[in-house]
Amino acid sequence: MKIIKFIIILFVSFKNFGQTKSVIFHNENGEQVTKEQFYKTKDNRKNLDLYFEKDSIQYGVLIKRQRFGQLDKKTFRTLKNYVTELSDVTIDTTQNIVINYLTANTKKIDNKKSKSTWNVLDKNYLKKLHKIANINQFWINSPECDNLNYYHQNKINWITDNDDLFKKIFFPYQVKDANYILIKPDGKFYYYIGEHSKYQIWELSKKYFN
C-alpha cells in the first residue's frame, strides 16, 4: 500500500492540470519516473493518471484500477458497524459484501429530467448479483455528491458516507465515475476504480466469491 500512503501525503486538492508548469511524475509504485516513462506505462485498462498540485509543484501519478487486500479485524468490524448504522441492515458474518461507491467528482446535471443510463442501475443488476452468492449489497455515495437525482435517487437507496470512511480506507484520491468493492466474510477485499458495468461486477463476483 506504499502508493496509497504516498498519495495521502501528497493530496491537497485536484486542480486543472497546467501543461506549462514543470511536472514530477510517479509510477504505480510511487517511484519518480520521467515523463516518457510515465506516458509509456499509462494504460487506461490497468491504471488511471491523476494530477495534483502542492506548494506550486505539480505531480502526475499513475493509480492501479484494481487491488486486492485484507482488512484487519478492527477496521473490518468498524466498517460493518458503520454500514449497519447508515443502512439499518445488519451484515451477517457469513455474507459477502458488494459496495457500489459513487464518487464526488461527478458533474451536476441541471436538467432534472435527464437520468443516467449506466447499466449498474438496471433492475436486473441486483437480481442476478444475489444469485451468484450470499451477498449483501449497498449503494454508498460521497457526501460531496450533489447530483443523486441523475443516478435514480427515486429508485436507488443511496446512502451518504458522512464520515468519509470509505474514502479513508479505500479511496484517498478522487476519480471520475464510480468504484466498487467486493469484501469476503474474512475481510479480504477487491476493489476496482473508475468506469465499469454490471457485467464486470457479475463476472468478478463469480470468480471472487465462489
Short mmCIF file of C-alpha atoms in Angstrom, two decimals:
data_model
loop_
_atom_site.label_atom_id
_atom_site.label_comp_id
_atom_site.label_asym_id
_atom_site.label_seq_id
_atom_site.Cartn_x
_atom_site.Cartn_y
_atom_site.Cartn_z
CA MET A 1 0.00 0.00 0.00
CA LYS A 2 3.00 2.29 -0.49
CA ILE A 3 1.27 4.25 -3.24
CA ILE A 4 -1.80 4.83 -1.01
CA LYS A 5 0.34 6.38 1.74
CA PHE A 6 2.20 8.41 -0.85
CA ILE A 7 -1.00 9.91 -2.25
CA ILE A 8 -2.49 10.66 1.16
CA ILE A 9 0.59 12.76 1.98
CA LEU A 10 0.65 14.33 -1.46
CA PHE A 11 -3.02 15.02 -1.94
CA VAL A 12 -4.31 18.51 -1.20
CA SER A 13 -6.76 19.21 -3.99
CA PHE A 14 -7.48 18.16 -7.56
CA LYS A 15 -6.89 21.03 -9.94
CA ASN A 16 -6.81 21.66 -13.66
CA PHE A 17 -3.54 20.36 -14.98
CA GLY A 18 -1.39 23.21 -16.33
CA GLN A 19 0.88 21.88 -19.00
CA THR A 20 3.09 24.98 -18.89
CA LYS A 21 4.46 24.17 -15.41
CA SER A 22 7.09 21.58 -14.64
CA VAL A 23 5.67 18.26 -13.53
CA ILE A 24 7.06 15.49 -11.36
CA PHE A 25 5.82 12.08 -12.48
CA HIS A 26 5.39 8.91 -10.39
CA ASN A 27 4.53 5.37 -11.44
CA GLU A 28 2.11 2.93 -9.79
CA ASN A 29 4.66 2.13 -7.07
CA GLY A 30 5.15 5.76 -6.08
CA GLU A 31 8.57 5.92 -7.72
CA GLN A 32 9.62 9.04 -9.61
CA VAL A 33 9.92 8.46 -13.36
CA THR A 34 10.47 10.53 -16.47
CA LYS A 35 7.61 11.99 -18.48
CA GLU A 36 8.35 9.50 -21.25
CA GLN A 37 8.25 6.53 -18.86
CA PHE A 38 5.02 7.81 -17.31
CA TYR A 39 3.11 8.03 -20.58
CA LYS A 40 4.62 4.83 -21.91
CA THR A 41 3.20 2.83 -18.97
CA LYS A 42 -0.12 4.70 -18.90
CA ASP A 43 -2.83 2.19 -19.83
CA ASN A 44 -6.49 3.03 -19.17
CA ARG A 45 -7.33 -0.66 -18.85
CA LYS A 46 -4.87 -1.07 -15.96
CA ASN A 47 -4.34 2.35 -14.42
CA LEU A 48 -5.57 5.93 -14.23
CA ASP A 49 -3.48 9.07 -14.49
CA LEU A 50 -4.26 11.64 -11.79
CA TYR A 51 -2.79 15.11 -11.43
CA PHE A 52 -2.24 17.03 -8.20
CA GLU A 53 -0.69 20.29 -7.11
CA LYS A 54 1.06 21.00 -3.82
CA ASP A 55 3.18 24.02 -2.92
CA SER A 56 3.11 25.17 -6.56
CA ILE A 57 4.58 21.84 -7.69
CA GLN A 58 2.54 19.62 -9.97
CA TYR A 59 2.53 15.84 -9.82
CA GLY A 60 1.33 13.20 -12.25
CA VAL A 61 0.57 9.86 -10.58
CA LEU A 62 -0.50 6.51 -12.01
CA ILE A 63 -3.06 4.63 -9.90
CA LYS A 64 -3.85 0.95 -10.31
CA ARG A 65 -7.50 0.43 -11.18
CA GLN A 66 -7.80 -2.80 -9.23
CA ARG A 67 -6.34 -4.05 -5.96
CA PHE A 68 -6.60 -6.98 -3.60
CA GLY A 69 -6.15 -6.53 0.12
CA GLN A 70 -7.02 -7.66 3.64
CA LEU A 71 -8.84 -5.56 6.22
CA ASP A 72 -7.61 -6.11 9.76
CA LYS A 73 -10.26 -7.28 12.24
CA LYS A 74 -10.71 -3.89 13.89
CA THR A 75 -11.08 -2.00 10.62
CA PHE A 76 -13.46 -4.60 9.20
CA ARG A 77 -15.60 -4.52 12.34
CA THR A 78 -15.69 -0.72 12.24
CA LEU A 79 -16.68 -0.79 8.57
CA LYS A 80 -19.52 -3.26 9.11
CA ASN A 81 -20.85 -1.37 12.12
CA TYR A 82 -20.69 1.87 10.15
CA VAL A 83 -22.62 0.42 7.18
CA THR A 84 -25.19 -1.10 9.55
CA GLU A 85 -25.64 2.27 11.26
CA LEU A 86 -26.15 4.03 7.92
CA SER A 87 -28.46 1.47 6.38
CA ASP A 88 -30.21 -0.23 9.32
CA VAL A 89 -29.17 -3.52 7.71
CA THR A 90 -27.24 -5.99 9.84
CA ILE A 91 -24.46 -7.78 7.97
CA ASP A 92 -24.38 -11.48 8.72
CA THR A 93 -20.92 -12.90 9.45
CA THR A 94 -21.33 -15.36 6.57
CA GLN A 95 -22.30 -12.77 3.98
CA ASN A 96 -20.17 -11.33 1.24
CA ILE A 97 -20.44 -7.58 0.70
CA VAL A 98 -20.68 -5.58 -2.50
CA ILE A 99 -20.37 -1.80 -2.31
CA ASN A 100 -21.22 0.42 -5.26
CA TYR A 101 -19.49 3.70 -4.40
CA LEU A 102 -20.35 6.93 -6.20
CA THR A 103 -17.52 9.45 -6.12
CA ALA A 104 -17.79 13.20 -5.58
CA ASN A 105 -16.18 14.06 -8.88
CA THR A 106 -19.32 13.77 -11.00
CA LYS A 107 -20.88 16.67 -12.86
CA LYS A 108 -24.18 18.03 -11.61
CA ILE A 109 -26.92 17.70 -14.19
CA ASP A 110 -29.04 20.83 -14.35
CA ASN A 111 -31.73 19.13 -16.39
CA LYS A 112 -33.69 17.27 -13.73
CA LYS A 113 -35.43 15.15 -16.35
CA SER A 114 -32.14 13.70 -17.51
CA LYS A 115 -31.23 10.33 -15.97
CA SER A 116 -28.15 8.15 -16.14
CA THR A 117 -28.27 5.12 -18.46
CA TRP A 118 -25.48 3.37 -16.51
CA ASN A 119 -26.43 -0.31 -16.59
CA VAL A 120 -25.41 -0.95 -12.95
CA LEU A 121 -28.63 0.91 -12.14
CA ASP A 122 -30.73 -1.58 -14.16
CA LYS A 123 -33.37 -3.59 -12.32
CA ASN A 124 -31.78 -6.94 -13.17
CA TYR A 125 -28.39 -5.97 -11.71
CA LEU A 126 -29.27 -6.88 -8.11
CA LYS A 127 -31.44 -9.84 -9.09
CA LYS A 128 -28.55 -11.58 -10.85
CA LEU A 129 -25.98 -10.45 -8.27
CA HIS A 130 -27.87 -12.18 -5.45
CA LYS A 131 -27.96 -15.41 -7.45
CA ILE A 132 -24.17 -15.52 -7.58
CA ALA A 133 -23.54 -15.90 -3.84
CA ASN A 134 -24.77 -14.89 -0.38
CA ILE A 135 -24.31 -11.16 -0.91
CA ASN A 136 -25.36 -8.03 0.94
CA GLN A 137 -25.13 -5.08 -1.45
CA PHE A 138 -25.08 -1.36 -0.61
CA TRP A 139 -25.19 1.86 -2.61
CA ILE A 140 -22.81 4.39 -0.99
CA ASN A 141 -22.14 7.93 -2.17
CA SER A 142 -19.58 10.56 -1.25
CA PRO A 143 -21.04 13.37 0.92
CA GLU A 144 -19.91 15.79 -1.79
CA CYS A 145 -22.23 14.30 -4.42
CA ASP A 146 -24.86 16.83 -5.45
CA ASN A 147 -26.49 15.03 -8.38
CA LEU A 148 -28.04 11.86 -6.93
CA ASN A 149 -31.25 12.63 -8.80
CA TYR A 150 -29.36 11.89 -12.01
CA TYR A 151 -28.47 8.47 -10.57
CA HIS A 152 -32.10 7.49 -9.98
CA GLN A 153 -32.32 8.53 -6.33
CA ASN A 154 -36.06 7.86 -6.51
CA LYS A 155 -35.34 4.16 -7.11
CA ILE A 156 -31.86 3.59 -5.68
CA ASN A 157 -31.30 3.72 -1.92
CA TRP A 158 -28.16 5.84 -1.97
CA ILE A 159 -26.53 6.16 1.47
CA THR A 160 -24.17 9.04 2.19
CA ASP A 161 -20.68 8.23 3.51
CA ASN A 162 -20.96 11.03 6.08
CA ASP A 163 -17.65 10.27 7.81
CA ASP A 164 -15.76 9.63 4.55
CA LEU A 165 -14.85 6.22 5.94
CA PHE A 166 -14.72 4.54 2.53
CA LYS A 167 -12.51 7.32 1.24
CA LYS A 168 -10.16 6.92 4.20
CA ILE A 169 -9.92 3.14 3.85
CA PHE A 170 -10.06 2.62 0.09
CA PHE A 171 -10.09 5.84 -1.94
CA PRO A 172 -7.78 8.62 -0.66
CA TYR A 173 -7.99 10.23 -4.12
CA GLN A 174 -10.83 11.34 -6.34
CA VAL A 175 -11.58 9.84 -9.71
CA LYS A 176 -14.39 10.32 -12.16
CA ASP A 177 -17.32 7.92 -12.27
CA ALA A 178 -17.88 5.29 -9.61
CA ASN A 179 -15.95 2.49 -7.90
CA TYR A 180 -16.94 -0.87 -6.49
CA ILE A 181 -15.67 -3.09 -3.68
CA LEU A 182 -16.08 -6.83 -3.09
CA ILE A 183 -15.48 -7.98 0.50
CA LYS A 184 -15.43 -11.55 1.74
CA PRO A 185 -16.61 -12.57 5.24
CA ASP A 186 -12.98 -12.82 6.40
CA GLY A 187 -12.20 -9.22 5.42
CA LYS A 188 -10.36 -9.95 2.18
CA PHE A 189 -11.31 -7.39 -0.44
CA TYR A 190 -11.02 -6.48 -4.09
CA TYR A 191 -11.78 -3.06 -5.48
CA TYR A 192 -11.99 -1.52 -8.91
CA ILE A 193 -11.64 2.20 -9.56
CA GLY A 194 -13.47 4.11 -12.27
CA GLU A 195 -15.88 3.32 -15.07
CA HIS A 196 -17.35 -0.19 -15.07
CA SER A 197 -20.51 -2.13 -15.95
CA LYS A 198 -22.88 -4.56 -14.27
CA TYR A 199 -21.38 -7.36 -16.37
CA GLN A 200 -17.96 -6.68 -14.92
CA ILE A 201 -19.28 -6.84 -11.35
CA TRP A 202 -21.17 -10.06 -12.08
CA GLU A 203 -18.11 -11.78 -13.56
CA LEU A 204 -15.73 -10.63 -10.85
CA SER A 205 -18.20 -11.66 -8.12
CA LYS A 206 -18.46 -15.15 -9.62
CA LYS A 207 -14.68 -15.56 -9.54
CA TYR A 208 -14.11 -13.87 -6.20
CA PHE A 209 -16.94 -15.22 -4.04
CA ASN A 210 -17.08 -18.78 -5.38
#
